[in-house]
Every structure is written in C-alpha cells, then in structure tokens.
Short mmCIF file of C-alpha atoms in Angstrom, two decimals:
data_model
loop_
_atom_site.label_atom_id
_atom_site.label_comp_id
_atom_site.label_asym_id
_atom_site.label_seq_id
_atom_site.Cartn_x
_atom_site.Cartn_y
_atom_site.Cartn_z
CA UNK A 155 113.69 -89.67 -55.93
CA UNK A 156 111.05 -90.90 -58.32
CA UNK A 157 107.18 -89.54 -58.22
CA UNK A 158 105.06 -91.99 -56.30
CA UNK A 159 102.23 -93.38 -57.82
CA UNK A 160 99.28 -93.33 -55.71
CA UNK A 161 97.86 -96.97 -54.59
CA UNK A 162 93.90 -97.38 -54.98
CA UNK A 163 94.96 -100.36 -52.44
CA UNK A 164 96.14 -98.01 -49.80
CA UNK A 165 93.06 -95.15 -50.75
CA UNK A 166 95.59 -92.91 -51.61
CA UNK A 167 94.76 -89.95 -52.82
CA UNK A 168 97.34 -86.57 -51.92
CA UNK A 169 96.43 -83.14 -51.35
CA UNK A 170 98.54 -80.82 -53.45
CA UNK A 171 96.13 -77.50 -53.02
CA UNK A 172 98.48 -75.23 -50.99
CA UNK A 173 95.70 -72.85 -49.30
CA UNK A 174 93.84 -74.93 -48.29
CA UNK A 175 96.55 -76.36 -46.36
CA UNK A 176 97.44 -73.35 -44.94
CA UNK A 177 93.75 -73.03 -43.49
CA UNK A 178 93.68 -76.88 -42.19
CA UNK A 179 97.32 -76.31 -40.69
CA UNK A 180 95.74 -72.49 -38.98
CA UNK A 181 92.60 -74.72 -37.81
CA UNK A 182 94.73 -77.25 -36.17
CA UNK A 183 96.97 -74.55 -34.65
CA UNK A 184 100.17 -77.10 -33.43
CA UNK A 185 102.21 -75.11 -31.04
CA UNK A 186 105.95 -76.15 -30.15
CA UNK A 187 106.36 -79.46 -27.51
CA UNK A 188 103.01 -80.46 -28.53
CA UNK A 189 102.70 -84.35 -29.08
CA UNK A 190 101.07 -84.58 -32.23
CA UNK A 191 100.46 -88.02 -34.78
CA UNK A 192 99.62 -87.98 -37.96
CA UNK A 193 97.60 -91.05 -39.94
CA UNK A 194 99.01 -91.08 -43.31
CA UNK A 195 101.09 -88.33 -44.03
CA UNK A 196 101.61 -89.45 -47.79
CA UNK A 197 103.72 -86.82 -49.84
CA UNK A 198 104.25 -84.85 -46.57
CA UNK A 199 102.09 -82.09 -47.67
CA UNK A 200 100.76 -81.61 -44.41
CA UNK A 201 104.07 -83.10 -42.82
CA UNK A 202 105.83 -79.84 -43.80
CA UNK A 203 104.23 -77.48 -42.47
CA UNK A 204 102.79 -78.96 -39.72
CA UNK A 205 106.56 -79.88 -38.25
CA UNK A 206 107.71 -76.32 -38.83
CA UNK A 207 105.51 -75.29 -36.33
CA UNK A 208 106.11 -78.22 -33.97
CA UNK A 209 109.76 -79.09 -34.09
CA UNK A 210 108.58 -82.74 -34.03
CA UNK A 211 105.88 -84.97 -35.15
CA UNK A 212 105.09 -88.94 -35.21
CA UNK A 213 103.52 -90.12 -38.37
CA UNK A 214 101.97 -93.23 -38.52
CA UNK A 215 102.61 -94.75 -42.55
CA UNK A 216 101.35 -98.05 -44.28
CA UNK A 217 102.92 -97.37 -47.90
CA UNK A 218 106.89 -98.61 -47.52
CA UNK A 219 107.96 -96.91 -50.49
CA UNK A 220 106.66 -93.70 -49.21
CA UNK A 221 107.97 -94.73 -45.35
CA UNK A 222 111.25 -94.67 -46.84
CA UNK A 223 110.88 -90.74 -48.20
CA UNK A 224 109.91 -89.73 -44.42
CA UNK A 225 112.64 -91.63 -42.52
CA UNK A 226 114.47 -88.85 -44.89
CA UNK A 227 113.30 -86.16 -42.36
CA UNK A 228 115.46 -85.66 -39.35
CA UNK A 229 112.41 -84.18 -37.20
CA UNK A 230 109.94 -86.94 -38.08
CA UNK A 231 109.08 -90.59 -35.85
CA UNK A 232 107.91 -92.62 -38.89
CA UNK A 233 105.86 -95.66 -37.29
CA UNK A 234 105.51 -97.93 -40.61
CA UNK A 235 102.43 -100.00 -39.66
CA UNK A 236 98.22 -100.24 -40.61
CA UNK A 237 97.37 -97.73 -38.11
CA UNK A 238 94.37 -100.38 -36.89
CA UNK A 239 97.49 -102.23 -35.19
CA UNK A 240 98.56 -98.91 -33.52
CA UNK A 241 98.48 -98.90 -29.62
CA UNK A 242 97.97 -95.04 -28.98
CA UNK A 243 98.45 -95.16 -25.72
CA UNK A 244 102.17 -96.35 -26.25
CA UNK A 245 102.68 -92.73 -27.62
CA UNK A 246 100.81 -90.89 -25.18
CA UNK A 247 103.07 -92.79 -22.48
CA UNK A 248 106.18 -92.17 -24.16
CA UNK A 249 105.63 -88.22 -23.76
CA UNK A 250 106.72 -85.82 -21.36
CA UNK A 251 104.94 -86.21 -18.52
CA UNK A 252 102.46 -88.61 -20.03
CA UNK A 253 101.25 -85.36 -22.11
CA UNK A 254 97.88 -86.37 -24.12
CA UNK A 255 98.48 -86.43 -27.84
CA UNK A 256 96.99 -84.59 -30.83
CA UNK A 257 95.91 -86.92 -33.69
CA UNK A 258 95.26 -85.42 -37.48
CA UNK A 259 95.67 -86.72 -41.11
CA UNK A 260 94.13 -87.56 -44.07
CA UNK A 261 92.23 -91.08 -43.51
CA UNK A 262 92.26 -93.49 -46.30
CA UNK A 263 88.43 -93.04 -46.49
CA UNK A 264 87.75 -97.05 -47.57
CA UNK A 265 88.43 -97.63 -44.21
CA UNK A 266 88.12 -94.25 -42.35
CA UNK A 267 85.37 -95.77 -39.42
CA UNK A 268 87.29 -98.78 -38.45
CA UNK A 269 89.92 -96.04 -37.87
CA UNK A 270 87.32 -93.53 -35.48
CA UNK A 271 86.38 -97.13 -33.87
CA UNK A 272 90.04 -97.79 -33.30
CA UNK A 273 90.98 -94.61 -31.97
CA UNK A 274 87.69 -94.80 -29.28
CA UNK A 275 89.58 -97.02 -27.51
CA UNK A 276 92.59 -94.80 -26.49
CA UNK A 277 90.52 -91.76 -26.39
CA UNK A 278 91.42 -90.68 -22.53
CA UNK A 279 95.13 -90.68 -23.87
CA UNK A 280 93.98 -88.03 -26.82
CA UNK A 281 93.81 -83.94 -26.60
CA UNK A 282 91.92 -83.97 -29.72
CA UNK A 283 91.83 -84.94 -32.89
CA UNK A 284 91.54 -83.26 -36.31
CA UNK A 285 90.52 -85.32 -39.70
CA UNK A 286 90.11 -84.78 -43.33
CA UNK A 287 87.27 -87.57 -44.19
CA UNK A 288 84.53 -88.22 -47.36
CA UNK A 289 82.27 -85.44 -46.42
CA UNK A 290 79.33 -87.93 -46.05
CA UNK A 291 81.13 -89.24 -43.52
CA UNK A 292 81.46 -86.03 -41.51
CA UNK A 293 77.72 -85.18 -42.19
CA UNK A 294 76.57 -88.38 -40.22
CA UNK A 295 79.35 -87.73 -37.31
CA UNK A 296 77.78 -84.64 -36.92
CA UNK A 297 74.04 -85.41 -37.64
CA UNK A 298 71.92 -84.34 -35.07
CA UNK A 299 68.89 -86.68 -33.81
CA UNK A 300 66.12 -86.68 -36.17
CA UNK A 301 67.86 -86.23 -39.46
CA UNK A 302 68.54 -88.56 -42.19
CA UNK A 303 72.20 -88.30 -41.82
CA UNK A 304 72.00 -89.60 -37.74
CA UNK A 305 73.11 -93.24 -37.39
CA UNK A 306 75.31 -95.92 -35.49
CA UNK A 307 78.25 -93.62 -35.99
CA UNK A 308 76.56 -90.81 -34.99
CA UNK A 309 75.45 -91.83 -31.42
CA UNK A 310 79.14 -93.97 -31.17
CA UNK A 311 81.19 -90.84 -31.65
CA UNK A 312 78.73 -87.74 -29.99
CA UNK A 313 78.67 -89.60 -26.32
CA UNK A 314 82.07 -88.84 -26.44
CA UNK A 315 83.39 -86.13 -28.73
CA UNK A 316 82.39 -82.83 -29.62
CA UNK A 317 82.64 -82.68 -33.01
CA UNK A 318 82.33 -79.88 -36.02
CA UNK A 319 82.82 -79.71 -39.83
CA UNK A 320 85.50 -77.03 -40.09
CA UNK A 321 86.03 -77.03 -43.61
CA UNK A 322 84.70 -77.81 -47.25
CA UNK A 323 87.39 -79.39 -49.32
CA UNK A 324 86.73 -80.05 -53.02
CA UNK A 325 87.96 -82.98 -55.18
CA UNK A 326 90.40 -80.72 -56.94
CA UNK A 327 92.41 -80.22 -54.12
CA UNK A 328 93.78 -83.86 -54.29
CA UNK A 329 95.80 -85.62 -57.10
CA UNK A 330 94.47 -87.65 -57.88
CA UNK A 331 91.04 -85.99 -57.35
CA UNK A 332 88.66 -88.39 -55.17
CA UNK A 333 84.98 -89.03 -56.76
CA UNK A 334 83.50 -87.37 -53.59
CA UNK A 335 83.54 -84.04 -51.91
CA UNK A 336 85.83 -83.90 -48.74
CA UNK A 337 85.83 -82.08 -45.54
CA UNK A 338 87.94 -81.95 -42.24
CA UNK A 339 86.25 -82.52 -39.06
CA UNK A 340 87.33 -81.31 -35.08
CA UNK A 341 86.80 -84.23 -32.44
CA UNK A 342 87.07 -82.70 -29.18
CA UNK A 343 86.72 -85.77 -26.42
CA UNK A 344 84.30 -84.54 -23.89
CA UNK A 345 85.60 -83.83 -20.54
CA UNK A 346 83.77 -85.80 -18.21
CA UNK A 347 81.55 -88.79 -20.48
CA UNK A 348 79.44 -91.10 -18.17
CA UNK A 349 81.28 -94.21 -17.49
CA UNK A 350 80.17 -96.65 -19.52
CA UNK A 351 80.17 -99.85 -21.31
CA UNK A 352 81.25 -99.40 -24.75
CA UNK A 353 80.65 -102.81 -26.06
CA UNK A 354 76.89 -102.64 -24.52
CA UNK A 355 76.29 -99.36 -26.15
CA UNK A 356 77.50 -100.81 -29.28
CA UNK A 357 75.94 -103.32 -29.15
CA UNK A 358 72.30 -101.77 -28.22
CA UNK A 359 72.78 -98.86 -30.98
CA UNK A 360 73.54 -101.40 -33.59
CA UNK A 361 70.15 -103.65 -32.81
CA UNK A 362 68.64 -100.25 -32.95
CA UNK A 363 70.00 -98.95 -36.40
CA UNK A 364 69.69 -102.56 -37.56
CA UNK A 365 66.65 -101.80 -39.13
CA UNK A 366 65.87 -97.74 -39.07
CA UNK A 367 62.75 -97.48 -40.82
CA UNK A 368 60.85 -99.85 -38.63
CA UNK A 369 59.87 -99.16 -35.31
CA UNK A 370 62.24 -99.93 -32.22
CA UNK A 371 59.84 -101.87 -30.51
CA UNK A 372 60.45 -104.62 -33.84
CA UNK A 373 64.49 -104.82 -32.72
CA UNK A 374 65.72 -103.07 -30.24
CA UNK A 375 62.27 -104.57 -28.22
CA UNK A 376 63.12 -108.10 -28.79
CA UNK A 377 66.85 -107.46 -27.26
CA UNK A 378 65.51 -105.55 -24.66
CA UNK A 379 63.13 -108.40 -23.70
CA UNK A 380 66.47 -110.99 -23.37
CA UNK A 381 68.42 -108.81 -21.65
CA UNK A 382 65.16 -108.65 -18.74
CA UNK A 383 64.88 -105.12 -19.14
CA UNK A 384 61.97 -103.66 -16.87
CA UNK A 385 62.23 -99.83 -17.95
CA UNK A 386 59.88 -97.53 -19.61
CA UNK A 387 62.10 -96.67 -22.73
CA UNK A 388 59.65 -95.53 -26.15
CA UNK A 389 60.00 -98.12 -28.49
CA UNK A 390 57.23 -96.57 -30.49
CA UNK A 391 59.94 -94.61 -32.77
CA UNK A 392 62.14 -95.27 -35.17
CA UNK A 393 66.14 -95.08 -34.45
CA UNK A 394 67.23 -91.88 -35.76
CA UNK A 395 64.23 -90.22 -33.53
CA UNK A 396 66.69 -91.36 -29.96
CA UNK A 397 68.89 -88.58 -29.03
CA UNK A 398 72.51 -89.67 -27.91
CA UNK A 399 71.63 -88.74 -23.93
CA UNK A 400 68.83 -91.20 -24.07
CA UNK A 401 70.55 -94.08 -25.20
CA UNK A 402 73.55 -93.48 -23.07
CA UNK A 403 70.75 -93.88 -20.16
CA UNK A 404 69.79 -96.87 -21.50
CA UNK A 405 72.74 -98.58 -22.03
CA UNK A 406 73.70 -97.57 -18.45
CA UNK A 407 70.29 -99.29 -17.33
CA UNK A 408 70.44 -102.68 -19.08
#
C-alpha cells in the first residue's frame, strides 16, 4: 500500500520515534481484557504495540484512507468518525460487564480541548485516560493556582481529574516534526467529585477568566450580582489567584 501523506486538515502529524513509544506504551501499561480506545491511531504506531499487549483495541479514525489500512487488522474495532460525534458511553456499555474504558492517543492538537470538553461528558464511563498533547497545553492542565499557566482549562479539568505530565516528547519524534514541543499527560477521574453543575461551573469560570488581569469584582461581580448571589466570595483578586476547591464552592452556591 502506498505511504500516506499526512493532512495539515486532519493535524496530522505521526510519531515514528520507536523508544519513546516503548516508554508511552510502559506508562500506559494495557493489560489483556482491558477496554481500551484510541483517538487517532494514524500509521498504527501506537496501534501495534499497544494491541499486542491487549488482544483487542477500538480506535476511533477521521482520515478514510488511513481507516481503510486499520480495517486491515483482524484485532482492531475501527470507528471511522470526528471523535467530537463519539458517544463514549456506547463503548463503555458494550463491554463486559459494563467495564469502564481506557482512552489514549495522539490528539490532533488544532482541536485537542474541544476533545478534553467532549470526553467530560462521559467521564463516569472512563478508567482513565492517557494523551500525547502540545506541551503548552499540558502545562495549563496541570497549572496550579497562582501561575501564569492556570486558566479556564485548568479549573474545568482539575475538579475532576488528577492529572500529571509523564513525559517530554520532542518535535523529532514525529514526521512530520510539529513546530511545538509535545508531551503526554495521565488524567485520572477523581473518585468521588462533588456533584455538580457543569454548565454553571463553566459558565462562572469563563466570566472569571474572561478578563484575567482585572480584578474579579469587574466580571465575575457583575454575574454574581444577576444571579442574586448573597455570599462572601473575594472578588478583590484576579482569576488565576482562585484555587479549583473554591470555585467548585461557588458554583455549588449560586
């Protein structure tokens, strides 16, 4: 079969360096009967090994040229769709037992948040989830409050995974090489997250962030004013000062 051509349209961009796909596939650690999905498997080079240790895996693919290749592999599920149109759940349900499901891959980083966003929603139905991502990206996942790299995505992902940078990945590891230094992230959903409603915290963290380096009491204050708020939350700080526990609490108390 012919070499496929990566597609700037589809982000594509394959990792060919062979250790460091030995160390993501060790970090993952898939053991046989697991349930596991992978977001754009592309060339397969994480396909490979990661079935051998498996016996089966799901792969979720966009390209249909490269759909084709996989449907080649007797031990792969090839779901040929934009993974934003994805119903998780549908997997989870399909397993044994309703067994939760491991999620990894290489995101197409142009649209790598929509992606976290999407997978929020079927987050009881996930064991955990492993990602390579634009290292920026994973910086401000992980950013703690009080640091330049804490934002909207920040608070949005901590309340309800624990999350680490694993491991560095440089630009020559790909083919074609992105502009931007990679790095794969662990998202471990927390075991028991206040109940809560998502759309309010988004909602209240993105009038926060709105503006970060003005006070909160210039946009968040105004929102909390409509929404007849009566509490004594500090609006005399600026966003990325908030911890994640404290606007949980608020969010909980509009």
């Amino acid at each position: 079969m012919s070499k496929h051509i990566a597609r700037k349209r589809f982000g594509q961009h394959f990792l060919t360096d062979k250790s460091i796909i030995t160390d993501i596939v060790d970090a993952i650690n898939p053991q046989v009967g697991q349930v596991m999905v992978e977001i754009g498997p592309g060339l397969a080079a994480l396909t490979q090994p990661l079935v051998e240790r498996l016996g089966h895996l799901t792969v979720i693919e966009l390209d249909r040229d490269l759909a084709v290749r996989l449907r080649q592999h007797q031990h792969l599920t090839v779901i040929e769709s934009d993974v934003l149109r994805v119903d998780f759940s549908k997997i989870s349900t399909s397993a044994e037992d309703s067994q939760k499901i491991r999620v990894v891959g290489n995101l197409p980083y142009n649209i790598s948040t929509p992606i976290l966003f999407h997978l929020l929603d079927y987050v009881d139905h996930i064991e955990d989830q492993y990602f390579m991502l634009q290292k920026e990206v994973i910086d401000r996942m992980v950013a703690p409050a009080g640091s330049s790299d804490y934002s909207r995505l920040s608070v949005m992902l901590q309340w309800r995974y624990e999350m680490a940078n694993i491991l560095f990945v440089p630009p020559t590891s790909f083919d074609p090489p992105p502009r931007v230094d990679s790095a794969i992230v662990s998202m471990l959903p927390r075991a028991n997250p206040p109940v809560i409603d998502m759309n309010r915290l988004s909602e209240l963290v993105q009038v926060a962030f709105s503006q970060r380096r003005k006070l909160m009491r210039h946009t968040l204050g105004k929102w909390l004013e409509e929404k007849k708020y009566s509490g004594n939350f500090d609006l005399q700080r600026r966003a990325q000062e908030v911890p994640v526990q404290e606007y949980i609490d608020l969010a909980l108390s509009v």
